[in-house]
mmCIF file of C-alpha atoms and ligand atoms in Angstrom:
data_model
loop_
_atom_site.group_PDB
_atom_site.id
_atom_site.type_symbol
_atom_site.label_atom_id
_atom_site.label_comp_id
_atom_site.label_asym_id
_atom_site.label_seq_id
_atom_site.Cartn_x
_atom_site.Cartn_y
_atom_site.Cartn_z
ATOM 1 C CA UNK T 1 147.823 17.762 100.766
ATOM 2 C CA UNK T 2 145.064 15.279 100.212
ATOM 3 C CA UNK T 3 141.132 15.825 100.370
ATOM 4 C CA UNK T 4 138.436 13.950 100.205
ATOM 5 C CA UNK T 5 135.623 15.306 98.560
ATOM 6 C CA UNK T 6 132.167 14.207 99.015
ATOM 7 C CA UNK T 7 129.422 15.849 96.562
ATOM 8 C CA UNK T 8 126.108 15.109 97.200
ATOM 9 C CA UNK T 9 123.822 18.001 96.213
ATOM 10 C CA UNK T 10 120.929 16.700 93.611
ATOM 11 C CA UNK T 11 121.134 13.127 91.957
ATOM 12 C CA UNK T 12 124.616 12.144 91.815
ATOM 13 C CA UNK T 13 126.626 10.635 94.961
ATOM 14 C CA UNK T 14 130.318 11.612 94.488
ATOM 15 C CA UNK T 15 133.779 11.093 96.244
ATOM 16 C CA UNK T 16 137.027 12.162 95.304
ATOM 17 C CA UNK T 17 140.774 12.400 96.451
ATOM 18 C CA UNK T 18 142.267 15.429 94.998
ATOM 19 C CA UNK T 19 145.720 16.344 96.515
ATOM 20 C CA UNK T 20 147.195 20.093 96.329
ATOM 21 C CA UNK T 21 143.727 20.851 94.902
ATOM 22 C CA UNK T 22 144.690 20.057 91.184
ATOM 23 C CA UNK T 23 145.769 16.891 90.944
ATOM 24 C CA UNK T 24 142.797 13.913 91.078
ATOM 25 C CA UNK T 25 143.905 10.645 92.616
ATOM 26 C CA UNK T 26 140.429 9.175 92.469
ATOM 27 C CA UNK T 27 136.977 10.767 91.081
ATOM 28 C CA UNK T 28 133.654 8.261 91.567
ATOM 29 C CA UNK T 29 130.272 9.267 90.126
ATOM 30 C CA UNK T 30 127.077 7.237 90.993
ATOM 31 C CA UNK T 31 124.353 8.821 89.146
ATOM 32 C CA UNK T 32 120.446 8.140 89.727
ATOM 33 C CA UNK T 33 119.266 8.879 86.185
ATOM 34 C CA UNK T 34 118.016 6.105 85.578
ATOM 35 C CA UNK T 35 115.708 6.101 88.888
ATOM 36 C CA UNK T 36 114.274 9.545 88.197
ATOM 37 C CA UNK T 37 113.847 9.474 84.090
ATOM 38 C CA UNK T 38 110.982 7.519 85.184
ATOM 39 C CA UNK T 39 109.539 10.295 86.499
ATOM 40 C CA UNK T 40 110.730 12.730 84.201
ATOM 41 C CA UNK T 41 112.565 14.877 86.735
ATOM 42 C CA UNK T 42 114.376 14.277 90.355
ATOM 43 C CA UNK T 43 111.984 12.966 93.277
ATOM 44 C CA UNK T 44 113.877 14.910 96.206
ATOM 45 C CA UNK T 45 112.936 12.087 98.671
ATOM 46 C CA UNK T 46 113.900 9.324 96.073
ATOM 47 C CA UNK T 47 117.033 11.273 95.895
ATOM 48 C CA UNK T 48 118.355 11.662 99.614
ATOM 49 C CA UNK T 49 117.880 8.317 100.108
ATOM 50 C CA UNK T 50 119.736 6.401 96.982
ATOM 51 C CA UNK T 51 122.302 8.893 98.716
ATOM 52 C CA UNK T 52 121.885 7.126 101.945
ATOM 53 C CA UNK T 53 122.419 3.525 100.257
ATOM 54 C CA UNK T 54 125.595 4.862 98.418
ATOM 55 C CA UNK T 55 127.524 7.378 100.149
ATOM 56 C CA UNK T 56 129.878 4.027 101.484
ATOM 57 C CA UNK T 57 130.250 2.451 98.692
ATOM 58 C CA UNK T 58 131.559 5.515 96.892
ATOM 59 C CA UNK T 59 133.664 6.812 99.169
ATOM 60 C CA UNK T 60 134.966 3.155 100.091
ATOM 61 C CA UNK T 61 135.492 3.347 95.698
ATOM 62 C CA UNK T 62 136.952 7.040 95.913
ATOM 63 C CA UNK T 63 139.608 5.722 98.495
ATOM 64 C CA UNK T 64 140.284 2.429 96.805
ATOM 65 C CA UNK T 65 141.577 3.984 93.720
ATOM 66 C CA UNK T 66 143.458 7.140 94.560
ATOM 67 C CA UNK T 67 144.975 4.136 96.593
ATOM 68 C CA UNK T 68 144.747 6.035 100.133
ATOM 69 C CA UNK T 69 144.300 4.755 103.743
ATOM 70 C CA UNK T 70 142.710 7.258 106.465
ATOM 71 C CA UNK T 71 145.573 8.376 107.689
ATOM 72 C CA UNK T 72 146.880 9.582 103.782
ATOM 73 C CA UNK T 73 143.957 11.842 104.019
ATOM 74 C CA UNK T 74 144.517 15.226 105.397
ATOM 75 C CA UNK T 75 140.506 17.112 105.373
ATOM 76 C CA UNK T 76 137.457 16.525 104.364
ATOM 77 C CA UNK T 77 135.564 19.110 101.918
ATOM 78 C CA UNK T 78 132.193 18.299 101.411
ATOM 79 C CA UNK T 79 128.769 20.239 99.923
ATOM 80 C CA UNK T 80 126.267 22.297 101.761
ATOM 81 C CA UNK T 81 124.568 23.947 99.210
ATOM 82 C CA UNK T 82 122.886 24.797 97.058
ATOM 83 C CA UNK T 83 121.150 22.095 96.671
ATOM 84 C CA UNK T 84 118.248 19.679 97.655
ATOM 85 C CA UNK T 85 118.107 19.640 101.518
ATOM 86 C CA UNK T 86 117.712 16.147 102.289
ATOM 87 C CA UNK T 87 120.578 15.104 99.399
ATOM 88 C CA UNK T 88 122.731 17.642 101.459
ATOM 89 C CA UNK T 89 122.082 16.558 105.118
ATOM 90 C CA UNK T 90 123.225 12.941 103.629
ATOM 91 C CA UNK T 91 126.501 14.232 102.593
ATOM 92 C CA UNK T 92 127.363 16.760 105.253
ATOM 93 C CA UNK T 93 126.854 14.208 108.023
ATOM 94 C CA UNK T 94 128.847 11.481 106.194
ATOM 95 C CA UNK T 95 131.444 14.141 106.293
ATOM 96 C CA UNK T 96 131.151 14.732 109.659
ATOM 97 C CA UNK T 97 131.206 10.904 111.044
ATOM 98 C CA UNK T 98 134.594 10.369 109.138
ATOM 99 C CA UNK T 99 136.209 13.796 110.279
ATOM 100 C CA UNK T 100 134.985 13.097 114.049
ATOM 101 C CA UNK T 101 136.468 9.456 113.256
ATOM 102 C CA UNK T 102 139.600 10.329 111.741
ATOM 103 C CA UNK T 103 139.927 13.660 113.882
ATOM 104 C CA UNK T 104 140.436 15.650 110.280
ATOM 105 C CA UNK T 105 139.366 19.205 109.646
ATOM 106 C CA UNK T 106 136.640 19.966 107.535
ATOM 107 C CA UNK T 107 135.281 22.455 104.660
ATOM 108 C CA UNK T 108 131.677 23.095 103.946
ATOM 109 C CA UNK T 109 131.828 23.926 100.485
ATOM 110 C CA UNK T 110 129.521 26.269 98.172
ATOM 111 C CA UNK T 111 128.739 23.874 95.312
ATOM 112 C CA UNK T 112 128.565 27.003 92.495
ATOM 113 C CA UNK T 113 132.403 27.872 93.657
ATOM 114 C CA UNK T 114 132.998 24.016 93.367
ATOM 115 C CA UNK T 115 132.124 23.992 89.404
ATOM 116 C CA UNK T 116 134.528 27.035 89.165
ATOM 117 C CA UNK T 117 137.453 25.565 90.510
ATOM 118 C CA UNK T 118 136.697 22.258 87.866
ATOM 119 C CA UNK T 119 138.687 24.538 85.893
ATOM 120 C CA UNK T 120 141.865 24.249 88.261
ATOM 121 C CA UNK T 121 141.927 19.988 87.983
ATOM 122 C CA UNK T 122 143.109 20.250 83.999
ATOM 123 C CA UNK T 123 146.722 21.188 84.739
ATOM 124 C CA UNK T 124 146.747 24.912 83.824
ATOM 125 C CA UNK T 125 145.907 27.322 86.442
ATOM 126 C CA UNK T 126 143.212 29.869 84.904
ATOM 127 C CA UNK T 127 144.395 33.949 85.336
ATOM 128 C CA UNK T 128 142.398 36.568 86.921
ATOM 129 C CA UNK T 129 141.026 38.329 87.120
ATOM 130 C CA UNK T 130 138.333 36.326 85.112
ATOM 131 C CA UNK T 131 134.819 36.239 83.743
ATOM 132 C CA UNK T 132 133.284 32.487 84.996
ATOM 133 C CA UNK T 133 129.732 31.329 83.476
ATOM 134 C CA UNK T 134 128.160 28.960 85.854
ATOM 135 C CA UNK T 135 125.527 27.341 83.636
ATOM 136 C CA UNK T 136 123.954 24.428 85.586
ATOM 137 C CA UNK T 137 120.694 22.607 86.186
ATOM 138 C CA UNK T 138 119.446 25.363 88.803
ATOM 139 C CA UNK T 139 121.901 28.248 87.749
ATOM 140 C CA UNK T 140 123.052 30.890 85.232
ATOM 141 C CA UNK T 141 125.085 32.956 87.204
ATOM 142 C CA UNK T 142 128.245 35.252 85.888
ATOM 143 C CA UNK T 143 130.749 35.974 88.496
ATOM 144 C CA UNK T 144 133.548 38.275 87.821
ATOM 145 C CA UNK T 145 136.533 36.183 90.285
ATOM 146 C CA UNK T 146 139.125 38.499 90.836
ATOM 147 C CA UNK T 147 141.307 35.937 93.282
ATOM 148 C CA UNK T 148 140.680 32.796 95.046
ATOM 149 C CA UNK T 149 137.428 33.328 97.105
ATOM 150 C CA UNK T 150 137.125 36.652 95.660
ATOM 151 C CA UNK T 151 133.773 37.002 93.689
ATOM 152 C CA UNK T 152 131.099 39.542 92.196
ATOM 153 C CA UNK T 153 128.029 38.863 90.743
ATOM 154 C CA UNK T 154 127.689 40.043 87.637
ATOM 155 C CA UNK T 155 124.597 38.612 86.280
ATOM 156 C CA UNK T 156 122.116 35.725 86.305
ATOM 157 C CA UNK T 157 119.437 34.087 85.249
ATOM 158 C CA UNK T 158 115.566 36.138 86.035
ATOM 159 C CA UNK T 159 113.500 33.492 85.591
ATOM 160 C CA UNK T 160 114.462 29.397 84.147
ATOM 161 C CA UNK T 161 118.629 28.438 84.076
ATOM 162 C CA UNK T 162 120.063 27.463 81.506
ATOM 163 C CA UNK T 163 120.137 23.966 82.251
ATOM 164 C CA UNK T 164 116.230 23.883 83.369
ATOM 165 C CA UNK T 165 115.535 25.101 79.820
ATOM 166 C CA UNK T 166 117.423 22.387 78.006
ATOM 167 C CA UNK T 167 115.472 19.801 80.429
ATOM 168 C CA UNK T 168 112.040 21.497 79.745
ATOM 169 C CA UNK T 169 112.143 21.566 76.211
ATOM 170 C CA UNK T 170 113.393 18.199 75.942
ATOM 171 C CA UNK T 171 110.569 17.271 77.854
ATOM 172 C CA UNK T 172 108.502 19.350 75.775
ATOM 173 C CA UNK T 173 110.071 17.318 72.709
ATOM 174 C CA UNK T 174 109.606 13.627 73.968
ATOM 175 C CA UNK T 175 113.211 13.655 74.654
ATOM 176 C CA UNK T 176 113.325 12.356 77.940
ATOM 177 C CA UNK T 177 115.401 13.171 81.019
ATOM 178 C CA UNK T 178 118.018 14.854 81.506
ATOM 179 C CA UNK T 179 117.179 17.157 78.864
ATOM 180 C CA UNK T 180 120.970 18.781 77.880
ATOM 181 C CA UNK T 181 122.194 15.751 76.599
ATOM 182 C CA UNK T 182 119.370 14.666 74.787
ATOM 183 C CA UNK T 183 118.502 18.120 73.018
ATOM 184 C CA UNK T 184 122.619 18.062 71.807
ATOM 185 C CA UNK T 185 121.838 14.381 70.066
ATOM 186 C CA UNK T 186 118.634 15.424 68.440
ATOM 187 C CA UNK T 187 120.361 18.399 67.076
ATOM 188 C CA UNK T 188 122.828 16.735 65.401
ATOM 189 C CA UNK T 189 120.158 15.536 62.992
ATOM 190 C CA UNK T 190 118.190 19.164 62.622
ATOM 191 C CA UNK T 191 119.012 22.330 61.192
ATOM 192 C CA UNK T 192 119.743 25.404 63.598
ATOM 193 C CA UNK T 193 118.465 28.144 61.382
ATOM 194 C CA UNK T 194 115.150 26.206 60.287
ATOM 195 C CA UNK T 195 113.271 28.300 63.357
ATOM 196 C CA UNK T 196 114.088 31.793 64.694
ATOM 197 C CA UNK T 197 113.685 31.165 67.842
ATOM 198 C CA UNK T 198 113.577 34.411 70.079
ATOM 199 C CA UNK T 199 116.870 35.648 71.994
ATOM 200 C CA UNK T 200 116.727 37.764 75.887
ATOM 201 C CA UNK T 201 119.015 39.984 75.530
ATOM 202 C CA UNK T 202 118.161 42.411 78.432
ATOM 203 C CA UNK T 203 120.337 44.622 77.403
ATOM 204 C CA UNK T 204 122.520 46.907 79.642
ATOM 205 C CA UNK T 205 122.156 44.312 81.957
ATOM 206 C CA UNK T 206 124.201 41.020 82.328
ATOM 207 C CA UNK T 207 121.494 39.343 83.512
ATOM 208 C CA UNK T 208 120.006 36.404 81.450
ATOM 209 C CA UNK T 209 116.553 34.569 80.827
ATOM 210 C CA UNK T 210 115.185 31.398 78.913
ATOM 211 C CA UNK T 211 111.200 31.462 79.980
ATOM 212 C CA UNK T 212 110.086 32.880 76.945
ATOM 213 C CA UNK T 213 112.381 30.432 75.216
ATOM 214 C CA UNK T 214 110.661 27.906 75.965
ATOM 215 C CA UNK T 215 107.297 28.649 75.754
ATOM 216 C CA UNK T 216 107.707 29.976 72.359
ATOM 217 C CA UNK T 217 108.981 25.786 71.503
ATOM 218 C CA UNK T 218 105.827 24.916 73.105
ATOM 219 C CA UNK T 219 103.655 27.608 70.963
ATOM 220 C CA UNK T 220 105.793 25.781 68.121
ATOM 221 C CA UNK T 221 105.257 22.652 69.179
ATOM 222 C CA UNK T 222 101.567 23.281 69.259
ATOM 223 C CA UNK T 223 100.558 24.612 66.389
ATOM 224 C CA UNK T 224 102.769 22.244 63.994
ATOM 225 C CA UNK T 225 101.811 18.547 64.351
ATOM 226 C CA UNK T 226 104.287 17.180 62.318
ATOM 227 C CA UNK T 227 107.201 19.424 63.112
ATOM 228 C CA UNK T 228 110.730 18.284 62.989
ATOM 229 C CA UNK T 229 112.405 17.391 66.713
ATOM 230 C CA UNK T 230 115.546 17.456 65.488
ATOM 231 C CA UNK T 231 115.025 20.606 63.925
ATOM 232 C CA UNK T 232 113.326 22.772 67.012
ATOM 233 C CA UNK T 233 116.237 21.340 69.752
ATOM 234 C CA UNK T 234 119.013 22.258 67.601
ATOM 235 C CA UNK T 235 117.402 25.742 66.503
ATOM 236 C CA UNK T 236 117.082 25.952 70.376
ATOM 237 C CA UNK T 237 120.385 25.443 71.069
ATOM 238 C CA UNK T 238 121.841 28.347 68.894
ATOM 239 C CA UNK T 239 119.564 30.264 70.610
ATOM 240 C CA UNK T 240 121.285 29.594 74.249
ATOM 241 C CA UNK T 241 124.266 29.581 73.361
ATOM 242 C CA UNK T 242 124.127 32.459 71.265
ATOM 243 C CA UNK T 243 122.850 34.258 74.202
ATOM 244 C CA UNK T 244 125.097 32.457 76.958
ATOM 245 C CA UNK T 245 128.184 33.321 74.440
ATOM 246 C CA UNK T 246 127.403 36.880 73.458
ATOM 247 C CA UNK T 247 126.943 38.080 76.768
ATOM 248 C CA UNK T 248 129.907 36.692 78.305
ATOM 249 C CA UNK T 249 132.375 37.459 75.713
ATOM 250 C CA UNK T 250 131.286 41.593 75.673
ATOM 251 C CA UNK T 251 131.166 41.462 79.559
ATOM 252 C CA UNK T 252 134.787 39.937 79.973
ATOM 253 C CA UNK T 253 135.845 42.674 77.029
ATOM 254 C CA UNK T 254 134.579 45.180 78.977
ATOM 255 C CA UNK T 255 136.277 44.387 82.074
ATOM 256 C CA UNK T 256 139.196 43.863 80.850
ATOM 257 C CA UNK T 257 138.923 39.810 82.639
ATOM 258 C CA UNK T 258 141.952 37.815 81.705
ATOM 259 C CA UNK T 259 139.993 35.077 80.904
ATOM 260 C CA UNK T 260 136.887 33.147 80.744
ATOM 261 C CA UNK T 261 135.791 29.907 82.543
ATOM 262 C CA UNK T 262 133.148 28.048 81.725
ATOM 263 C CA UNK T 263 131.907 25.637 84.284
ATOM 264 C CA UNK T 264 128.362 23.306 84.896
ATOM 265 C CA UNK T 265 126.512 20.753 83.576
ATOM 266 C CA UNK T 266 125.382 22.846 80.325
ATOM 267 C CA UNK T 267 129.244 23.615 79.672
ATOM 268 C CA UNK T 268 129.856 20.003 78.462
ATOM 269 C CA UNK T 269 127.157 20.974 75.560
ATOM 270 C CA UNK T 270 129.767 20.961 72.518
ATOM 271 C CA UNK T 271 127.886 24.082 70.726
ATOM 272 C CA UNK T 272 128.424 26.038 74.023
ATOM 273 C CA UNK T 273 132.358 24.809 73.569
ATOM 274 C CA UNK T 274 133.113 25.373 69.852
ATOM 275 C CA UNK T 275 131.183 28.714 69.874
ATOM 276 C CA UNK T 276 133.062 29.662 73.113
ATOM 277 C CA UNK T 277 136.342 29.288 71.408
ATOM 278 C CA UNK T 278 135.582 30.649 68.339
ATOM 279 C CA UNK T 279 134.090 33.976 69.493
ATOM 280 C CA UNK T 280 136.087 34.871 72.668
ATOM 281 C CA UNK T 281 138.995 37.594 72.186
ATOM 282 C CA UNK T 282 140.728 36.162 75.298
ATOM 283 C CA UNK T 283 141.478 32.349 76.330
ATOM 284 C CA UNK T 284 138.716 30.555 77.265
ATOM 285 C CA UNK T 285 139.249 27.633 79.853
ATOM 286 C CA UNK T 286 136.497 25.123 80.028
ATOM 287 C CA UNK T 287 136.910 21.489 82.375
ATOM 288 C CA UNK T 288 136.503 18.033 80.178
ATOM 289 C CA UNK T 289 132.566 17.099 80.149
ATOM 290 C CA UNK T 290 133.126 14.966 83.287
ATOM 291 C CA UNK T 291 134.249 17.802 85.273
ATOM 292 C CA UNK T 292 131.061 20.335 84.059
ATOM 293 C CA UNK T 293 128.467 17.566 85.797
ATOM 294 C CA UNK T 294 128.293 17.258 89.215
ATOM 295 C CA UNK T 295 131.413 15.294 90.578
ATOM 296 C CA UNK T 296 133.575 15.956 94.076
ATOM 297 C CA UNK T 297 137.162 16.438 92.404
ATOM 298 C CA UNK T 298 135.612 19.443 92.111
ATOM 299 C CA UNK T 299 134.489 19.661 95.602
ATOM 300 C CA UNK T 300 137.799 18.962 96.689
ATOM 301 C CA UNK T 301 139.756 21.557 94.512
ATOM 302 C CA UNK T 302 137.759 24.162 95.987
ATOM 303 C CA UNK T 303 137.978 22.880 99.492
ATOM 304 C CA UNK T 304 142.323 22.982 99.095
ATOM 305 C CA UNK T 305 142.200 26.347 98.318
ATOM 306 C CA UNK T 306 140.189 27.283 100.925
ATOM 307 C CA UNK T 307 141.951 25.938 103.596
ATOM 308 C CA UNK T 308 145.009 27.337 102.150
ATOM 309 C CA UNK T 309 143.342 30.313 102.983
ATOM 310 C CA UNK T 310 143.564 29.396 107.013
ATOM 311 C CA UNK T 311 139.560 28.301 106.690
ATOM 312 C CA UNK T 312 137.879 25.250 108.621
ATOM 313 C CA UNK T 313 134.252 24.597 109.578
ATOM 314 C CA UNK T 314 133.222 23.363 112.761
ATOM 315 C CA UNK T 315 130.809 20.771 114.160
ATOM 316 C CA UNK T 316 127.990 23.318 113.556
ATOM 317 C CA UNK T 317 128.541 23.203 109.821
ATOM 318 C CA UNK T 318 124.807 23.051 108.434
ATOM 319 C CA UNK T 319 123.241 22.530 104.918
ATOM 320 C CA UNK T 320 122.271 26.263 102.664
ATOM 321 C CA UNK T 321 119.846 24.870 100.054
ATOM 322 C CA UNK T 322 119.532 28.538 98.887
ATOM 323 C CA UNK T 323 123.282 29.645 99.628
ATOM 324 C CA UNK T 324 124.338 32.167 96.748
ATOM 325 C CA UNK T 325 128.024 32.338 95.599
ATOM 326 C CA UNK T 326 127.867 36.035 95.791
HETATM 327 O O1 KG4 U 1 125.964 21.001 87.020
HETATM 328 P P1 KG4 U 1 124.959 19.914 86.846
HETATM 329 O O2 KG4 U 1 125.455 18.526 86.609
HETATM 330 O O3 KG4 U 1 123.992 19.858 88.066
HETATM 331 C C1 KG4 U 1 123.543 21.016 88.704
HETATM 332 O O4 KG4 U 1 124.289 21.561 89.545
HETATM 333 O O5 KG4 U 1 122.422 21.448 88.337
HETATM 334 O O6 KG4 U 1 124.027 20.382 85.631
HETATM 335 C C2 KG4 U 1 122.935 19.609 85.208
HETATM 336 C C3 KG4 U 1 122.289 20.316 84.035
HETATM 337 C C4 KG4 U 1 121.003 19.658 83.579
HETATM 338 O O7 KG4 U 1 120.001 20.643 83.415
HETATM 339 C C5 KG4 U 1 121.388 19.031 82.241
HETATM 340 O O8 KG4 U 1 120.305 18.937 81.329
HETATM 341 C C6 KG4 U 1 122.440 19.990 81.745
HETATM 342 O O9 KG4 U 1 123.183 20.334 82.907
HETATM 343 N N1 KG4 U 1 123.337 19.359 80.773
HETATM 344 C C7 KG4 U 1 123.476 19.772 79.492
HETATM 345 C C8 KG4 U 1 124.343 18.858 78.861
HETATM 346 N N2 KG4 U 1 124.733 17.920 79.797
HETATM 347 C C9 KG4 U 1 124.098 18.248 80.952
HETATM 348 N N3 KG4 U 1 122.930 20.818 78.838
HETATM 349 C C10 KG4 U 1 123.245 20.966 77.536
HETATM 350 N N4 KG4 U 1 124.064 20.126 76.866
HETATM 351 C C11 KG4 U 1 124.630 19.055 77.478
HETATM 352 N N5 KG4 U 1 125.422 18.236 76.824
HETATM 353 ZN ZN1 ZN U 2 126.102 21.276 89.735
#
């Protein structure tokens, strides 16, 4: 079975043929960085329409390589949320106009569920039931997935995610935009333990929060002129990840989970990885960095399994900016 995923969410235009939702024939990424580092964060207008100029072209790119004609194809599984309304309503109507052309089915997908099932395109199927950490630009959720399609929230973020943090410090730091990846190169220079930066643990909940994070880098920041970059982002980063990795590896002991996945953006951060693996009692599974970002392999995988599960959306599909996973 072969779908064509189309991710369109926040600032990167996917496509992607993924058939029996593990296997990717074709995975194109077209990513705006560039346009919105000049204004240190994504312009949602500036964003839908790069989208608009190109959805084609990707999906024309998506369908060259995997090598497949229209008629190989056999749905459509495309994005409506969460996610930037006007990025969405490109995407979901692309998907539309080929499944109305084509007369395929097609799956609106939740894009938190898509980073999960990132985890099912590196040839091992993951075990449940299992603890997943969703740690993205707009999200720090953790789900407890006891089957396919079968979630409970265990926890998330109260205030900034994960990801938001890593951009606002880096902003914070001069570092520029996107924030994740250029926090994990300044750290390679600095020294983790140089600042004790402070640590939400909220505990007896599994809930999560970086706010006062970051605004204790900016008190930092302030009140030392010539303090080290290097030094505050990678002191920053232990602190994350010490949280992100604590609380998920006691939660998943205490439930007795399988396994953990690690999916989103943040999950390509190295630190996040290595301490992952090191500290978790059970296997860990956690996609190559190209699968955390956003990307519609992704989309795809998620949209196989569910219409393996007898679902379909009809012409009334519609965006969710604020849909939840659970
Ligand atoms: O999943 P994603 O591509 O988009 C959303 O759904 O939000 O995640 C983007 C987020 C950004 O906040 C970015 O700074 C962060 O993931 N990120 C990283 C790294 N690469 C991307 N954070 C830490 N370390 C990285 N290497
Ligand atoms: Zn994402």
């Amino acid at each position: 079975m072969n779908i064509l995923g189309i991710e369109t969410s926040c600032d990167e235009t996917a496509a992607a043929v993924v058939q029996n939702g593990t296997q990717i024939l074709s995975n194109v990424i077209a990513s705006q960085v560039d346009i919105h580092s000049r204004y240190g964060g994504i312009v949602p207008e500036v964003a839908s329409r790069q989208h608009l100029l190109t959805v084609i072209p990707i999906i024309e790119e998506a369908m060259s390589q995997a090598q497949a004609r229209w008629s190989d194809l056999d749905a459509i599984a495309v994005t409506i949320g969460p996610g930037l309304a006007g990025s969405l309503l490109v995407g979901v109507n692309m998907a539309k106009a080929i499944a109305l052309a084509q007369g395929l089915p097609i799956i609106g997908i939740n894009h938190l569920e898509a980073h999960i099932y990132a985890n099912w395109l590196e040839g091992r199927a993951p075990d449940f039931p299992a603890v997943c950490l969703i740690v993205s630009g707009g999200h720090t959720d953790l789900v407890l997935m006891r089957g396919h399609g079968d979630y409970q929230l265990l926890g998330r973020t109260r205030d900034d995610a994960a990801g938001e943090a890593f951009d606002k410090v880096a902003r914070i730091l001069g570092l520029g935009y996107p924030g994740g990846p250029a926090i994990e190169q300044a750290a390679v220079d600095g020294n983790g333990t140089t600042y004790r930066l402070p640590r939400a643990w909220l505990k007896g909940t599994d809930d999560f929060s970086f706010s006062g994070l970051k605004t204790a880098v900016l008190h930092l920041v302030q009140k030392n002129d010539d303090i080290s970059a290097a030094d505050v982002a990678a002191s920053f980063q232990e602190s994350v990840v010490d949280v992100l990795v604590s609380k998920t590896v006691d939660t998943a002991r205490k439930l007795g989970a399988h396994q953990i996945l690690l999916c989103g953006g943040v999950a390509s951060n190295q630190l996040l990885r290595q301490t992952m693996a090191q500290r978790s009692p059970i296997p860990i599974l956690i996609p190559s960095p190209i699968l955390c970002t956003d990307n519609a392999a992704m989309t795809a995988s998620c949209g196989y399994f569910r219409l393996k599960a007898g679902e379909t959306s009809g012409w009334d599909l519609d965006v969710e900016p604020n849909i939840r996973l659970a």
